[in-house]
């Protein structure tokens, strides 16, 4: 049977959604892996989103907590809010109490990717504080580490990302993921899918 990898994200302005697309491409490049991209429910009203200048949502389906349990591995993506995950993603995790009670996600691999407004805006604290969600579910955190190689050490250009996962800088919203950041996301998707495949193949 194919290994099911879900890319589950929240994106206000589209930056995380862009990374999610590359995550999907990377994961799908691994033979025997099926990838599906989902977005979590929005908790802000259309009126508020309009005042924020947020664009329309992508056409990715909105996931329910129950559907999350169908995955063999999950890559979660979200923007930062004061160094932590956005409330929309936290609200989704808060709705997974039933899965926690049944330990439906225990032992499944999970990875993280993210977007921040600046270089000091949470490229490490955002994923680090998100690990608590995975821990309570008994999920296996799979950081990308330094498997991206020398490119993560590039000092010639500004780029997001850390050993925790791929990332981008949104700045004032006008900056979009660079080619290097998209490459990092593709690599993480591929790397994660390989780990998920090995874990499922070795299951008893």
Tab-separated table of C-alpha atoms in Angstrom:
chain	number	residue	atom	x	y	z
A	1	UNK	CA	0.000	0.000	0.000
A	2	UNK	CA	1.092	3.545	-0.717
A	3	UNK	CA	2.425	5.711	2.094
A	4	UNK	CA	0.076	8.631	2.730
A	5	UNK	CA	1.794	11.926	3.481
A	6	UNK	CA	-0.410	14.905	4.312
A	7	UNK	CA	0.813	18.494	4.016
A	8	UNK	CA	-1.400	20.467	6.387
A	9	UNK	CA	-0.995	24.230	6.472
A	10	UNK	CA	-2.425	27.593	7.427
A	11	UNK	CA	-1.544	30.635	5.344
A	12	UNK	CA	-2.890	34.170	5.659
A	13	UNK	CA	-1.136	35.833	2.737
A	14	UNK	CA	0.084	32.868	0.700
A	15	UNK	CA	3.711	32.472	1.762
A	16	UNK	CA	3.210	29.214	3.651
A	17	UNK	CA	0.922	27.959	0.885
A	18	UNK	CA	3.790	28.447	-1.565
A	19	UNK	CA	6.106	26.376	0.625
A	20	UNK	CA	3.387	23.730	0.940
A	21	UNK	CA	3.322	23.323	-2.848
A	22	UNK	CA	7.036	22.548	-2.870
A	23	UNK	CA	6.674	20.192	0.085
A	24	UNK	CA	4.110	18.272	-1.940
A	25	UNK	CA	6.356	18.104	-5.008
A	26	UNK	CA	9.275	16.858	-2.939
A	27	UNK	CA	7.268	14.205	-1.109
A	28	UNK	CA	5.583	13.059	-4.329
A	29	UNK	CA	8.992	12.472	-5.921
A	30	UNK	CA	9.484	9.475	-3.619
A	31	UNK	CA	8.222	6.255	-5.161
A	32	UNK	CA	5.284	4.679	-3.364
A	33	UNK	CA	4.218	7.902	-1.634
A	34	UNK	CA	0.852	9.616	-2.122
A	35	UNK	CA	0.650	13.249	-1.066
A	36	UNK	CA	-2.373	15.375	-0.296
A	37	UNK	CA	-2.346	19.061	0.622
A	38	UNK	CA	-4.882	20.384	3.132
A	39	UNK	CA	-5.529	23.678	4.848
A	40	UNK	CA	-6.896	24.101	8.363
A	41	UNK	CA	-10.114	26.039	9.024
A	42	UNK	CA	-9.969	29.823	9.145
A	43	UNK	CA	-11.192	31.337	12.411
A	44	UNK	CA	-11.257	34.983	11.303
A	45	UNK	CA	-14.320	36.465	9.628
A	46	UNK	CA	-14.310	37.572	5.998
A	47	UNK	CA	-14.711	41.139	7.253
A	48	UNK	CA	-11.558	40.958	9.366
A	49	UNK	CA	-9.584	39.206	6.622
A	50	UNK	CA	-10.679	41.923	4.210
A	51	UNK	CA	-9.426	44.657	6.518
A	52	UNK	CA	-6.118	42.785	6.794
A	53	UNK	CA	-5.795	42.706	3.016
A	54	UNK	CA	-5.651	38.913	2.960
A	55	UNK	CA	-6.125	37.329	-0.498
A	56	UNK	CA	-8.643	34.532	-1.181
A	57	UNK	CA	-7.760	31.107	0.179
A	58	UNK	CA	-6.252	28.421	-2.033
A	59	UNK	CA	-8.445	25.634	-3.372
A	60	UNK	CA	-6.879	23.084	-1.007
A	61	UNK	CA	-9.595	21.215	0.903
A	62	UNK	CA	-10.180	22.063	4.557
A	63	UNK	CA	-9.149	19.206	6.815
A	64	UNK	CA	-10.996	17.859	9.854
A	65	UNK	CA	-9.221	16.316	12.856
A	66	UNK	CA	-10.651	12.896	11.953
A	67	UNK	CA	-9.100	13.033	8.482
A	68	UNK	CA	-5.698	13.719	10.012
A	69	UNK	CA	-5.665	10.196	11.454
A	70	UNK	CA	-5.703	8.716	7.932
A	71	UNK	CA	-2.161	9.930	7.211
A	72	UNK	CA	0.996	7.894	7.697
A	73	UNK	CA	2.963	11.116	8.190
A	74	UNK	CA	2.168	14.831	8.366
A	75	UNK	CA	4.043	18.008	7.461
A	76	UNK	CA	2.526	20.984	9.286
A	77	UNK	CA	3.110	24.522	7.983
A	78	UNK	CA	2.119	27.863	9.496
A	79	UNK	CA	3.182	31.494	9.891
A	80	UNK	CA	4.469	32.818	13.191
A	81	UNK	CA	2.586	35.042	15.573
A	82	UNK	CA	4.932	36.534	18.172
A	83	UNK	CA	7.335	33.597	17.860
A	84	UNK	CA	4.704	30.848	17.989
A	85	UNK	CA	2.290	29.164	15.568
A	86	UNK	CA	-0.673	31.182	14.304
A	87	UNK	CA	-3.899	30.819	16.268
A	88	UNK	CA	-5.615	29.093	13.355
A	89	UNK	CA	-3.204	26.153	13.518
A	90	UNK	CA	-3.348	26.098	17.315
A	91	UNK	CA	-7.151	26.014	17.155
A	92	UNK	CA	-6.915	23.013	14.849
A	93	UNK	CA	-4.588	21.214	17.252
A	94	UNK	CA	-6.947	22.095	20.099
A	95	UNK	CA	-9.692	20.266	18.205
A	96	UNK	CA	-7.696	17.019	18.064
A	97	UNK	CA	-8.592	15.958	21.605
A	98	UNK	CA	-10.431	12.909	20.312
A	99	UNK	CA	-7.345	11.762	18.428
A	100	UNK	CA	-5.245	12.330	21.538
A	101	UNK	CA	-7.650	10.293	23.655
A	102	UNK	CA	-7.399	7.366	21.236
A	103	UNK	CA	-3.691	7.995	20.556
A	104	UNK	CA	-4.520	7.837	16.853
A	105	UNK	CA	-1.406	9.811	15.861
A	106	UNK	CA	1.068	8.099	18.193
A	107	UNK	CA	4.168	6.832	16.433
A	108	UNK	CA	3.482	8.727	13.206
A	109	UNK	CA	6.210	11.038	11.844
A	110	UNK	CA	5.620	14.781	11.711
A	111	UNK	CA	7.610	17.683	10.281
A	112	UNK	CA	7.281	21.475	10.440
A	113	UNK	CA	7.762	24.434	8.093
A	114	UNK	CA	7.022	28.095	8.628
A	115	UNK	CA	7.090	31.752	7.650
A	116	UNK	CA	8.199	34.723	9.726
A	117	UNK	CA	8.289	38.451	9.174
A	118	UNK	CA	11.992	38.904	9.887
A	119	UNK	CA	15.250	37.057	10.508
A	120	UNK	CA	14.781	37.307	14.264
A	121	UNK	CA	11.062	36.746	14.103
A	122	UNK	CA	10.834	33.068	14.982
A	123	UNK	CA	12.629	30.790	12.520
A	124	UNK	CA	13.562	28.599	15.504
A	125	UNK	CA	11.099	29.510	18.268
A	126	UNK	CA	8.062	28.916	16.047
A	127	UNK	CA	8.839	25.252	15.308
A	128	UNK	CA	10.406	24.674	18.718
A	129	UNK	CA	7.242	25.712	20.551
A	130	UNK	CA	5.141	23.677	18.106
A	131	UNK	CA	6.920	20.457	19.072
A	132	UNK	CA	4.817	20.379	22.256
A	133	UNK	CA	1.732	19.636	20.142
A	134	UNK	CA	3.457	16.683	18.487
A	135	UNK	CA	4.789	15.412	21.805
A	136	UNK	CA	1.383	15.182	23.448
A	137	UNK	CA	0.153	13.157	20.494
A	138	UNK	CA	3.161	10.849	20.689
A	139	UNK	CA	4.202	11.774	17.158
A	140	UNK	CA	7.795	11.345	16.009
A	141	UNK	CA	9.287	14.750	15.180
A	142	UNK	CA	11.401	14.568	12.030
A	143	UNK	CA	13.501	17.736	11.691
A	144	UNK	CA	15.199	18.345	8.376
A	145	UNK	CA	18.480	18.913	10.221
A	146	UNK	CA	21.368	19.861	7.958
A	147	UNK	CA	20.477	17.319	5.264
A	148	UNK	CA	20.026	20.198	2.801
A	149	UNK	CA	23.805	20.407	2.730
A	150	UNK	CA	25.962	23.446	2.056
A	151	UNK	CA	23.057	25.562	0.808
A	152	UNK	CA	21.717	26.079	4.307
A	153	UNK	CA	25.021	27.798	5.153
A	154	UNK	CA	24.761	30.210	2.200
A	155	UNK	CA	25.697	33.729	3.280
A	156	UNK	CA	25.354	35.420	-0.086
A	157	UNK	CA	21.591	35.842	0.177
A	158	UNK	CA	18.984	36.280	2.865
A	159	UNK	CA	17.043	33.064	3.374
A	160	UNK	CA	14.794	31.436	5.916
A	161	UNK	CA	14.857	27.902	7.221
A	162	UNK	CA	16.639	26.160	10.074
A	163	UNK	CA	17.443	22.622	11.202
A	164	UNK	CA	13.827	22.450	12.404
A	165	UNK	CA	12.416	22.858	8.913
A	166	UNK	CA	12.175	24.947	5.766
A	167	UNK	CA	11.118	28.541	6.177
A	168	UNK	CA	10.750	31.888	4.486
A	169	UNK	CA	10.730	35.574	5.394
A	170	UNK	CA	7.600	37.486	4.442
A	171	UNK	CA	8.885	40.896	5.462
A	172	UNK	CA	6.034	43.370	5.077
A	173	UNK	CA	4.229	40.776	2.983
A	174	UNK	CA	5.751	41.777	-0.348
A	175	UNK	CA	8.676	39.335	-0.151
A	176	UNK	CA	7.983	35.862	-1.510
A	177	UNK	CA	9.891	32.593	-1.005
A	178	UNK	CA	13.148	32.626	-2.939
A	179	UNK	CA	14.410	29.816	-5.145
A	180	UNK	CA	16.707	28.689	-2.341
A	181	UNK	CA	13.853	28.600	0.170
A	182	UNK	CA	11.677	26.667	-2.284
A	183	UNK	CA	14.527	24.208	-2.876
A	184	UNK	CA	14.791	23.708	0.862
A	185	UNK	CA	11.054	23.004	1.042
A	186	UNK	CA	11.248	20.514	-1.837
A	187	UNK	CA	14.173	18.796	-0.129
A	188	UNK	CA	12.343	18.592	3.188
A	189	UNK	CA	9.268	17.096	1.529
A	190	UNK	CA	11.400	14.452	-0.181
A	191	UNK	CA	13.462	13.725	2.925
A	192	UNK	CA	10.376	13.455	5.135
A	193	UNK	CA	8.555	11.169	2.706
A	194	UNK	CA	11.552	8.849	2.681
A	195	UNK	CA	11.496	8.656	6.482
A	196	UNK	CA	7.723	8.044	6.526
A	197	UNK	CA	8.134	5.275	3.947
A	198	UNK	CA	10.824	3.572	5.984
A	199	UNK	CA	8.803	3.815	9.192
A	200	UNK	CA	5.712	2.327	7.598
A	201	UNK	CA	7.723	-0.389	5.877
A	202	UNK	CA	9.229	-1.436	9.175
A	203	UNK	CA	5.951	-1.444	11.112
A	204	UNK	CA	4.955	-4.681	12.814
